[in-house]
PDB file of C-alpha atoms in Angstrom:
ATOM      1  CA  MET A   1     -28.075  -2.855 -90.917  1.00 67.00           C
ATOM      2  CA  ASP A   2     -30.193  -0.558 -89.695  1.00 79.00           C
ATOM      3  CA  ARG A   3     -28.587   2.330 -91.093  1.00 78.00           C
ATOM      4  CA  ALA A   4     -30.645   4.664 -89.703  1.00 81.00           C
ATOM      5  CA  ARG A   5     -29.833   3.977 -86.864  1.00 86.00           C
ATOM      6  CA  LEU A   6     -26.580   4.730 -86.369  1.00 92.00           C
ATOM      7  CA  SER A   7     -25.480   8.361 -85.271  1.00 93.00           C
ATOM      8  CA  ASP A   8     -24.023  11.089 -87.976  1.00 93.00           C
ATOM      9  CA  GLU A   9     -20.532  10.743 -86.690  1.00 93.00           C
ATOM     10  CA  THR A  10     -20.354   7.056 -87.349  1.00 94.00           C
ATOM     11  CA  LEU A  11     -22.171   7.592 -90.684  1.00 94.00           C
ATOM     12  CA  ILE A  12     -19.621  10.560 -91.508  1.00 95.00           C
ATOM     13  CA  ASP A  13     -17.046   7.976 -90.247  1.00 94.00           C
ATOM     14  CA  SER A  14     -18.237   5.528 -93.037  1.00 93.00           C
ATOM     15  CA  VAL A  15     -17.828   7.642 -95.324  1.00 93.00           C
ATOM     16  CA  LEU A  16     -14.612   8.600 -95.072  1.00 92.00           C
ATOM     17  CA  SER A  17     -14.289   5.757 -95.734  1.00 93.00           C
ATOM     18  CA  GLY A  18     -15.900   4.926 -98.848  1.00 92.00           C
ATOM     19  CA  GLN A  19     -19.252   3.373 -97.600  1.00 93.00           C
ATOM     20  CA  GLU A  20     -21.424   5.050-100.603  1.00 94.00           C
ATOM     21  CA  GLU A  21     -25.068   3.601 -98.658  1.00 94.00           C
ATOM     22  CA  ALA A  22     -23.555   6.163 -95.672  1.00 94.00           C
ATOM     23  CA  PHE A  23     -24.201   8.914 -97.163  1.00 95.00           C
ATOM     24  CA  VAL A  24     -28.020   7.456 -98.639  1.00 94.00           C
ATOM     25  CA  THR A  25     -28.084   6.842 -94.901  1.00 93.00           C
ATOM     26  CA  LEU A  26     -27.146  10.985 -94.555  1.00 94.00           C
ATOM     27  CA  VAL A  27     -29.088  12.397 -97.324  1.00 94.00           C
ATOM     28  CA  ASP A  28     -32.317  10.153 -95.996  1.00 90.00           C
ATOM     29  CA  ARG A  29     -32.368  11.892 -92.778  1.00 90.00           C
ATOM     30  CA  TYR A  30     -31.508  15.193 -93.542  1.00 92.00           C
ATOM     31  CA  GLN A  31     -32.550  16.162 -97.123  1.00 92.00           C
ATOM     32  CA  ARG A  32     -36.263  17.214 -96.292  1.00 86.00           C
ATOM     33  CA  PRO A  33     -35.270  19.646 -93.379  1.00 86.00           C
ATOM     34  CA  LEU A  34     -32.479  21.117 -95.966  1.00 91.00           C
ATOM     35  CA  LEU A  35     -34.560  22.136 -98.404  1.00 87.00           C
ATOM     36  CA  ARG A  36     -37.411  23.049 -96.213  1.00 81.00           C
ATOM     37  CA  LEU A  37     -35.124  25.669 -95.232  1.00 85.00           C
ATOM     38  CA  ALA A  38     -32.982  26.968 -98.440  1.00 87.00           C
ATOM     39  CA  ARG A  39     -37.072  27.768 -99.163  1.00 80.00           C
ATOM     40  CA  ALA A  40     -36.440  29.944 -96.570  1.00 77.00           C
ATOM     41  CA  PHE A  41     -33.804  32.122 -98.529  1.00 78.00           C
ATOM     42  CA  VAL A  42     -34.120  31.537-102.392  1.00 79.00           C
ATOM     43  CA  ARG A  43     -38.083  31.936-103.153  1.00 71.00           C
ATOM     44  CA  ASP A  44     -38.273  29.160-105.246  1.00 79.00           C
ATOM     45  CA  ASP A  45     -38.016  25.179-105.326  1.00 82.00           C
ATOM     46  CA  ALA A  46     -36.582  24.755-108.288  1.00 88.00           C
ATOM     47  CA  LEU A  47     -32.984  26.715-106.218  1.00 89.00           C
ATOM     48  CA  ALA A  48     -33.944  25.406-103.228  1.00 89.00           C
ATOM     49  CA  GLU A  49     -33.237  22.421-104.787  1.00 90.00           C
ATOM     50  CA  ASP A  50     -30.274  23.249-106.474  1.00 91.00           C
ATOM     51  CA  VAL A  51     -28.605  25.137-103.002  1.00 93.00           C
ATOM     52  CA  VAL A  52     -29.312  20.769-101.429  1.00 94.00           C
ATOM     53  CA  GLN A  53     -26.983  19.457-103.757  1.00 93.00           C
ATOM     54  CA  ASP A  54     -25.088  21.730-103.550  1.00 93.00           C
ATOM     55  CA  THR A  55     -24.467  21.222 -99.936  1.00 95.00           C
ATOM     56  CA  TRP A  56     -24.037  17.650-100.643  1.00 95.00           C
ATOM     57  CA  ILE A  57     -21.238  18.125-103.182  1.00 94.00           C
ATOM     58  CA  GLY A  58     -20.233  20.588 -99.769  1.00 94.00           C
ATOM     59  CA  VAL A  59     -19.829  17.844 -97.806  1.00 94.00           C
ATOM     60  CA  LEU A  60     -19.062  15.149 -99.484  1.00 94.00           C
ATOM     61  CA  LYS A  61     -15.253  17.695-100.736  1.00 93.00           C
ATOM     62  CA  GLY A  62     -15.463  19.238 -97.391  1.00 93.00           C
ATOM     63  CA  VAL A  63     -16.016  15.763 -94.507  1.00 92.00           C
ATOM     64  CA  GLU A  64     -12.085  14.864 -94.575  1.00 89.00           C
ATOM     65  CA  ARG A  65     -11.512  18.742 -92.947  1.00 90.00           C
ATOM     66  CA  PHE A  66     -14.428  18.678 -90.769  1.00 90.00           C
ATOM     67  CA  GLU A  67     -13.022  19.013 -87.434  1.00 89.00           C
ATOM     68  CA  ARG A  68     -16.145  17.948 -85.372  1.00 87.00           C
ATOM     69  CA  ARG A  69     -15.571  20.487 -83.133  1.00 87.00           C
ATOM     70  CA  SER A  70     -19.737  20.829 -83.601  1.00 87.00           C
ATOM     71  CA  SER A  71     -21.941  18.424 -83.993  1.00 89.00           C
ATOM     72  CA  PHE A  72     -22.236  17.724 -87.610  1.00 93.00           C
ATOM     73  CA  LYS A  73     -25.312  19.087 -88.159  1.00 91.00           C
ATOM     74  CA  THR A  74     -24.672  22.176 -87.407  1.00 91.00           C
ATOM     75  CA  TRP A  75     -22.103  22.213 -89.757  1.00 93.00           C
ATOM     76  CA  LEU A  76     -24.835  20.662 -92.126  1.00 95.00           C
ATOM     77  CA  PHE A  77     -26.722  23.714 -91.575  1.00 94.00           C
ATOM     78  CA  ARG A  78     -24.497  25.721 -91.002  1.00 92.00           C
ATOM     79  CA  VAL A  79     -22.792  24.647 -94.567  1.00 93.00           C
ATOM     80  CA  LEU A  80     -26.290  25.306 -96.539  1.00 94.00           C
ATOM     81  CA  VAL A  81     -26.887  28.985 -94.708  1.00 90.00           C
ATOM     82  CA  ASN A  82     -23.699  29.700 -96.460  1.00 89.00           C
ATOM     83  CA  ARG A  83     -24.547  27.459 -99.896  1.00 90.00           C
ATOM     84  CA  ALA A  84     -28.049  29.477-100.007  1.00 87.00           C
ATOM     85  CA  LYS A  85     -26.927  33.084 -99.875  1.00 82.00           C
ATOM     86  CA  THR A  86     -24.254  32.233-103.094  1.00 82.00           C
ATOM     87  CA  ARG A  87     -26.267  30.614-104.731  1.00 81.00           C
ATOM     88  CA  GLY A  88     -29.667  33.377-104.249  1.00 73.00           C
ATOM     89  CA  VAL A  89     -27.326  35.986-104.446  1.00 74.00           C
ATOM     90  CA  LYS A  90     -25.810  34.417-108.403  1.00 74.00           C
ATOM     91  CA  GLU A  91     -28.959  34.487-108.918  1.00 71.00           C
ATOM     92  CA  ASP A  92     -31.079  37.234-108.000  1.00 66.00           C
ATOM     93  CA  ARG A  93     -33.115  35.595-105.788  1.00 62.00           C
ATOM     94  CA  TYR A  94     -31.670  35.877-102.423  1.00 62.00           C
ATOM     95  CA  GLN A  95     -33.837  37.321 -99.764  1.00 62.00           C
ATOM     96  CA  PRO A  96     -31.696  37.965 -96.489  1.00 61.00           C
ATOM     97  CA  LEU A  97     -33.987  36.659 -93.864  1.00 60.00           C
ATOM     98  CA  THR A  98     -35.847  40.316 -92.239  1.00 57.00           C
ATOM     99  CA  GLN A  99     -36.154  40.714 -88.934  1.00 53.00           C
ATOM    100  CA  ASP A 100     -39.475  42.370 -89.781  1.00 49.00           C
ATOM    101  CA  GLU A 101     -42.035  39.719 -90.353  1.00 59.00           C
ATOM    102  CA  ASP A 102     -45.469  40.554 -88.158  1.00 60.00           C
ATOM    103  CA  ASP A 103     -47.536  38.603 -85.285  1.00 64.00           C
ATOM    104  CA  SER A 104     -51.048  38.952 -85.542  1.00 62.00           C
ATOM    105  CA  THR A 105     -52.493  35.353 -84.241  1.00 70.00           C
ATOM    106  CA  LEU A 106     -52.341  36.726 -81.036  1.00 82.00           C
ATOM    107  CA  ALA A 107     -53.892  40.085 -81.384  1.00 76.00           C
ATOM    108  CA  GLY A 108     -56.911  41.332 -81.161  1.00 85.00           C
ATOM    109  CA  ARG A 109     -57.784  37.922 -79.212  1.00 92.00           C
ATOM    110  CA  PHE A 110     -57.510  39.633 -75.763  1.00 94.00           C
ATOM    111  CA  ASP A 111     -59.576  42.549 -74.273  1.00 93.00           C
ATOM    112  CA  GLU A 112     -58.336  45.379 -72.599  1.00 92.00           C
ATOM    113  CA  THR A 113     -57.553  43.750 -69.106  1.00 93.00           C
ATOM    114  CA  GLY A 114     -55.211  41.024 -71.382  1.00 93.00           C
ATOM    115  CA  GLN A 115     -58.034  38.487 -70.005  1.00 94.00           C
ATOM    116  CA  TRP A 116     -59.409  35.940 -73.690  1.00 96.00           C
ATOM    117  CA  ARG A 117     -61.664  38.002 -75.017  1.00 94.00           C
ATOM    118  CA  GLN A 118     -61.683  34.954 -78.003  1.00 92.00           C
ATOM    119  CA  PRO A 119     -60.289  31.994 -75.788  1.00 95.00           C
ATOM    120  CA  PRO A 120     -59.063  29.084 -77.371  1.00 95.00           C
ATOM    121  CA  GLY A 121     -62.085  25.705 -77.874  1.00 94.00           C
ATOM    122  CA  VAL A 122     -60.994  21.912 -76.858  1.00 94.00           C
ATOM    123  CA  TRP A 123     -59.690  20.163 -79.269  1.00 92.00           C
ATOM    124  CA  THR A 124     -61.516  16.825 -80.336  1.00 86.00           C
ATOM    125  CA  VAL A 125     -58.387  14.435 -80.236  1.00 81.00           C
ATOM    126  CA  THR A 126     -55.807  13.192 -77.734  1.00 75.00           C
ATOM    127  CA  PRO A 127     -52.428  14.383 -77.203  1.00 69.00           C
ATOM    128  CA  GLU A 128     -51.160  10.476 -77.377  1.00 70.00           C
ATOM    129  CA  ARG A 129     -53.435   9.949 -80.951  1.00 76.00           C
ATOM    130  CA  LEU A 130     -52.310  13.402 -81.809  1.00 76.00           C
ATOM    131  CA  ALA A 131     -48.084  13.261 -83.402  1.00 72.00           C
ATOM    132  CA  LEU A 132     -49.641   9.577 -85.419  1.00 73.00           C
ATOM    133  CA  SER A 133     -51.629  10.949 -88.013  1.00 83.00           C
ATOM    134  CA  ASP A 134     -51.330  11.315 -91.536  1.00 84.00           C
ATOM    135  CA  GLU A 135     -53.512  13.770 -91.329  1.00 86.00           C
ATOM    136  CA  ILE A 136     -52.049  15.636 -88.455  1.00 88.00           C
ATOM    137  CA  ARG A 137     -48.767  15.564 -89.799  1.00 85.00           C
ATOM    138  CA  SER A 138     -49.923  17.065 -93.120  1.00 87.00           C
ATOM    139  CA  ILE A 139     -51.636  19.808 -91.816  1.00 90.00           C
ATOM    140  CA  VAL A 140     -48.390  20.788 -89.206  1.00 90.00           C
ATOM    141  CA  ALA A 141     -45.579  20.313 -92.905  1.00 87.00           C
ATOM    142  CA  GLU A 142     -48.420  22.603 -93.814  1.00 90.00           C
ATOM    143  CA  ALA A 143     -48.949  25.423 -91.483  1.00 92.00           C
ATOM    144  CA  LEU A 144     -44.999  24.841 -91.351  1.00 89.00           C
ATOM    145  CA  ASP A 145     -44.848  26.355 -95.391  1.00 84.00           C
ATOM    146  CA  ASP A 146     -46.561  28.810 -94.822  1.00 87.00           C
ATOM    147  CA  LEU A 147     -44.015  30.633 -92.541  1.00 88.00           C
ATOM    148  CA  PRO A 148     -42.869  33.355 -92.709  1.00 85.00           C
ATOM    149  CA  PRO A 149     -38.823  32.190 -93.158  1.00 83.00           C
ATOM    150  CA  LEU A 150     -37.202  33.144 -90.349  1.00 86.00           C
ATOM    151  CA  GLN A 151     -39.938  31.843 -88.144  1.00 91.00           C
ATOM    152  CA  ARG A 152     -40.012  28.925 -90.452  1.00 89.00           C
ATOM    153  CA  SER A 153     -35.983  28.460 -89.375  1.00 89.00           C
ATOM    154  CA  VAL A 154     -36.324  28.496 -85.933  1.00 93.00           C
ATOM    155  CA  VAL A 155     -39.228  26.092 -85.980  1.00 94.00           C
ATOM    156  CA  THR A 156     -37.474  23.885 -88.179  1.00 90.00           C
ATOM    157  CA  LEU A 157     -34.124  23.562 -86.431  1.00 91.00           C
ATOM    158  CA  ARG A 158     -34.999  24.013 -82.857  1.00 94.00           C
ATOM    159  CA  ASP A 159     -38.276  21.625 -82.759  1.00 94.00           C
ATOM    160  CA  ILE A 160     -38.014  19.016 -86.634  1.00 88.00           C
ATOM    161  CA  GLN A 161     -34.022  19.174 -85.840  1.00 85.00           C
ATOM    162  CA  GLN A 162     -34.146  19.827 -82.340  1.00 87.00           C
ATOM    163  CA  LEU A 163     -30.290  21.560 -82.542  1.00 89.00           C
ATOM    164  CA  ASP A 164     -30.228  23.884 -79.019  1.00 91.00           C
ATOM    165  CA  SER A 165     -30.917  27.556 -79.350  1.00 93.00           C
ATOM    166  CA  LYS A 166     -27.552  28.732 -79.060  1.00 92.00           C
ATOM    167  CA  GLU A 167     -26.431  26.706 -82.508  1.00 91.00           C
ATOM    168  CA  VAL A 168     -29.381  28.110 -84.541  1.00 93.00           C
ATOM    169  CA  CYS A 169     -28.357  31.778 -83.356  1.00 93.00           C
ATOM    170  CA  ASN A 170     -24.980  31.017 -84.819  1.00 89.00           C
ATOM    171  CA  ILE A 171     -26.765  29.023 -87.713  1.00 90.00           C
ATOM    172  CA  LEU A 172     -28.471  31.699 -88.294  1.00 89.00           C
ATOM    173  CA  GLU A 173     -27.139  33.889 -86.998  1.00 87.00           C
ATOM    174  CA  ILE A 174     -29.363  36.021 -85.141  1.00 91.00           C
ATOM    175  CA  SER A 175     -29.663  36.929 -80.460  1.00 94.00           C
ATOM    176  CA  GLU A 176     -31.203  34.586 -78.491  1.00 94.00           C
ATOM    177  CA  THR A 177     -33.547  36.792 -77.663  1.00 93.00           C
ATOM    178  CA  ASN A 178     -34.536  37.113 -81.311  1.00 93.00           C
ATOM    179  CA  GLN A 179     -34.696  34.015 -81.745  1.00 94.00           C
ATOM    180  CA  ARG A 180     -36.937  32.900 -78.724  1.00 94.00           C
ATOM    181  CA  VAL A 181     -39.300  35.392 -79.804  1.00 93.00           C
ATOM    182  CA  LEU A 182     -39.322  33.811 -83.657  1.00 94.00           C
ATOM    183  CA  LEU A 183     -39.472  30.368 -82.126  1.00 96.00           C
ATOM    184  CA  HIS A 184     -42.769  31.809 -80.308  1.00 95.00           C
ATOM    185  CA  ARG A 185     -44.871  33.475 -83.664  1.00 94.00           C
ATOM    186  CA  GLY A 186     -44.198  29.936 -85.208  1.00 95.00           C
ATOM    187  CA  ARG A 187     -45.402  27.827 -82.797  1.00 96.00           C
ATOM    188  CA  THR A 188     -48.369  29.907 -82.315  1.00 95.00           C
ATOM    189  CA  ARG A 189     -48.706  30.038 -85.861  1.00 94.00           C
ATOM    190  CA  VAL A 190     -48.753  25.929 -85.978  1.00 95.00           C
ATOM    191  CA  ARG A 191     -50.792  25.853 -82.617  1.00 95.00           C
ATOM    192  CA  ALA A 192     -53.214  28.378 -84.635  1.00 94.00           C
ATOM    193  CA  ALA A 193     -53.622  26.043 -87.802  1.00 94.00           C
ATOM    194  CA  LEU A 194     -54.371  22.846 -85.732  1.00 93.00           C
ATOM    195  CA  SER A 195     -56.787  24.148 -83.897  1.00 92.00           C
ATOM    196  CA  THR A 196     -58.421  25.259 -87.494  1.00 90.00           C
ATOM    197  CA  ARG A 197     -59.300  21.315 -87.826  1.00 88.00           C
ATOM    198  CA  LEU A 198     -58.797  20.167 -83.902  1.00 89.00           C
ATOM    199  CA  GLU A 199     -61.622  22.376 -82.037  1.00 88.00           C
ATOM    200  CA  ILE A 200     -64.763  21.087 -81.107  1.00 80.00           C
TER     201      ILE A 200
ATOM    202  CA  MET B   1     -46.492  39.811 -60.558  1.00 69.00           C
ATOM    203  CA  THR B   2     -49.571  38.855 -61.391  1.00 83.00           C
ATOM    204  CA  LEU B   3     -50.011  37.610 -64.835  1.00 93.00           C
ATOM    205  CA  ARG B   4     -52.714  38.346 -67.194  1.00 95.00           C
ATOM    206  CA  CYS B   5     -53.629  35.941 -70.152  1.00 96.00           C
ATOM    207  CA  ARG B   6     -52.835  37.719 -71.765  1.00 95.00           C
ATOM    208  CA  ASN B   7     -49.015  37.874 -70.715  1.00 95.00           C
ATOM    209  CA  VAL B   8     -49.334  33.699 -70.038  1.00 96.00           C
ATOM    210  CA  ALA B   9     -50.018  33.307 -74.233  1.00 96.00           C
ATOM    211  CA  GLU B  10     -47.081  35.400 -74.451  1.00 94.00           C
ATOM    212  CA  LEU B  11     -44.967  33.177 -72.667  1.00 95.00           C
ATOM    213  CA  ALA B  12     -46.353  30.150 -73.313  1.00 96.00           C
ATOM    214  CA  SER B  13     -43.390  29.243 -75.494  1.00 96.00           C
ATOM    215  CA  ASP B  14     -40.468  30.340 -72.950  1.00 96.00           C
ATOM    216  CA  TYR B  15     -42.084  28.811 -70.598  1.00 97.00           C
ATOM    217  CA  LEU B  16     -42.443  25.542 -71.631  1.00 97.00           C
ATOM    218  CA  ASP B  17     -39.020  25.897 -72.914  1.00 96.00           C
ATOM    219  CA  GLY B  18     -37.876  26.441 -69.550  1.00 94.00           C
ATOM    220  CA  SER B  19     -35.619  29.265 -70.051  1.00 92.00           C
ATOM    221  CA  VAL B  20     -37.918  32.101 -68.503  1.00 94.00           C
ATOM    222  CA  SER B  21     -36.137  32.916 -65.036  1.00 95.00           C
ATOM    223  CA  TRP B  22     -38.073  31.157 -61.888  1.00 95.00           C
ATOM    224  CA  HIS B  23     -40.064  33.651 -60.371  1.00 94.00           C
ATOM    225  CA  ARG B  24     -41.938  34.595 -63.846  1.00 95.00           C
ATOM    226  CA  ARG B  25     -42.394  29.964 -64.259  1.00 96.00           C
ATOM    227  CA  LEU B  26     -43.491  30.667 -60.421  1.00 96.00           C
ATOM    228  CA  ALA B  27     -45.847  33.315 -61.709  1.00 96.00           C
ATOM    229  CA  VAL B  28     -47.280  31.573 -64.737  1.00 97.00           C
ATOM    230  CA  GLN B  29     -47.693  28.282 -62.584  1.00 97.00           C
ATOM    231  CA  LEU B  30     -50.044  30.141 -59.696  1.00 96.00           C
ATOM    232  CA  HIS B  31     -52.236  31.733 -62.741  1.00 97.00           C
ATOM    233  CA  LEU B  32     -52.494  28.054 -64.312  1.00 97.00           C
ATOM    234  CA  LEU B  33     -53.676  26.820 -61.385  1.00 96.00           C
ATOM    235  CA  PHE B  34     -56.687  29.351 -60.951  1.00 96.00           C
ATOM    236  CA  CYS B  35     -57.106  29.669 -64.783  1.00 97.00           C
ATOM    237  CA  ARG B  36     -58.948  26.913 -67.100  1.00 97.00           C
ATOM    238  CA  ILE B  37     -58.802  28.259 -70.088  1.00 97.00           C
ATOM    239  CA  CYS B  38     -54.947  29.467 -70.339  1.00 98.00           C
ATOM    240  CA  ARG B  39     -54.620  25.556 -69.585  1.00 97.00           C
ATOM    241  CA  ARG B  40     -56.222  24.752 -72.276  1.00 97.00           C
ATOM    242  CA  TYR B  41     -54.116  27.160 -74.091  1.00 97.00           C
ATOM    243  CA  VAL B  42     -50.849  26.528 -73.106  1.00 97.00           C
ATOM    244  CA  GLY B  43     -51.554  22.542 -73.045  1.00 95.00           C
ATOM    245  CA  GLN B  44     -52.266  23.020 -77.208  1.00 95.00           C
ATOM    246  CA  MET B  45     -48.971  24.539 -77.269  1.00 96.00           C
ATOM    247  CA  ARG B  46     -47.719  21.996 -75.569  1.00 95.00           C
ATOM    248  CA  GLN B  47     -49.039  19.347 -78.019  1.00 93.00           C
ATOM    249  CA  THR B  48     -47.868  21.289 -81.230  1.00 94.00           C
ATOM    250  CA  VAL B  49     -44.985  21.295 -79.821  1.00 94.00           C
ATOM    251  CA  HIS B  50     -44.528  17.236 -79.128  1.00 91.00           C
ATOM    252  CA  VAL B  51     -45.702  16.867 -83.257  1.00 90.00           C
ATOM    253  CA  LEU B  52     -43.275  19.046 -84.753  1.00 92.00           C
ATOM    254  CA  ARG B  53     -40.939  16.893 -82.360  1.00 89.00           C
ATOM    255  CA  SER B  54     -42.511  13.676 -84.089  1.00 85.00           C
ATOM    256  CA  SER B  55     -42.308  15.321 -87.107  1.00 80.00           C
ATOM    257  CA  GLY B  56     -38.679  14.788 -88.480  1.00 68.00           C
ATOM    258  CA  LYS B  57     -39.679  11.240 -88.532  1.00 61.00           C
ATOM    259  CA  GLY B  58     -41.691   9.516 -90.969  1.00 54.00           C
ATOM    260  CA  GLU B  59     -41.401  11.700 -94.074  1.00 57.00           C
ATOM    261  CA  ALA B  60     -41.093   9.936 -97.452  1.00 59.00           C
ATOM    262  CA  PRO B  61     -37.001   9.326 -97.850  1.00 65.00           C
ATOM    263  CA  PRO B  62     -35.771  11.285-101.064  1.00 72.00           C
ATOM    264  CA  SER B  63     -34.807   9.428-104.160  1.00 77.00           C
ATOM    265  CA  HIS B  64     -31.487   7.086-103.554  1.00 88.00           C
ATOM    266  CA  ASP B  65     -30.127   6.923-107.087  1.00 88.00           C
ATOM    267  CA  GLN B  66     -29.282  10.803-106.882  1.00 86.00           C
ATOM    268  CA  ALA B  67     -27.539  10.478-103.430  1.00 90.00           C
ATOM    269  CA  ARG B  68     -25.752   7.612-105.134  1.00 91.00           C
ATOM    270  CA  SER B  69     -24.812   9.478-108.043  1.00 89.00           C
ATOM    271  CA  LEU B  70     -23.456  12.534-106.663  1.00 89.00           C
ATOM    272  CA  PHE B  71     -21.646  10.360-103.847  1.00 90.00           C
ATOM    273  CA  ARG B  72     -19.769   8.326-107.381  1.00 90.00           C
ATOM    274  CA  SER B  73     -18.695  11.555-108.512  1.00 88.00           C
ATOM    275  CA  SER B  74     -16.904  12.801-105.844  1.00 85.00           C
ATOM    276  CA  ARG B  75     -14.697   9.671-105.307  1.00 80.00           C
ATOM    277  CA  LYS B  76     -13.766  10.090-109.277  1.00 75.00           C
TER     278      LYS B  76
END
């Protein structure tokens, strides 16, 4: 059986009826994004792994009470954010997501009249091949890790996890406007990282 | 509303998500009609979002042993 194709809700039902492999499938699906988000809250890789482990324990304990008013994904990331805050504060490694993230990627690329002073170069690879190569994936992964925490969280949840903006605002407790600005800045930086490799 | 290249670059992300007002969207489209460089930039942003959206798949799965052991201890 290819469990990878089953929906979260179906897997949850299986977990509730005691199926271990369903839980393993959920872990496969969400471990990396959870880690990425955890690292935004605690500046320590080992602690981030602990936080994710706590999250899974919390999921196993709380899944019976999960009322499915939101998607499982949203609930999961909320559990993570709560665990990250708790553990982070306890270990004195908590860094509250600051609003104060400077964006300088586009600054200086325009002249006083608003026209391009430093225009984007042409990329060497076609759109169809862009998503496929390992090298591109690794450039993106690195660019994501280099993003300031709040930008990284928003890009991870919106673009990679494809949660909608309302869910993301809910999970991260930020406003819609702020969320759009952060998404813009994060994507701009990832584009710049790709450009460094892809420009002729 | 006349948009400069800088405005279009700043709006690119919202524009691609469809989260701009209809008149702003029209203004962006009009600018893109005549500005090859901004067309290139917005196109690259579109490709960036596309890569991000497909990057969730294909990552190496984490170790299963730990997951199994968590599951088993939760059943005790």
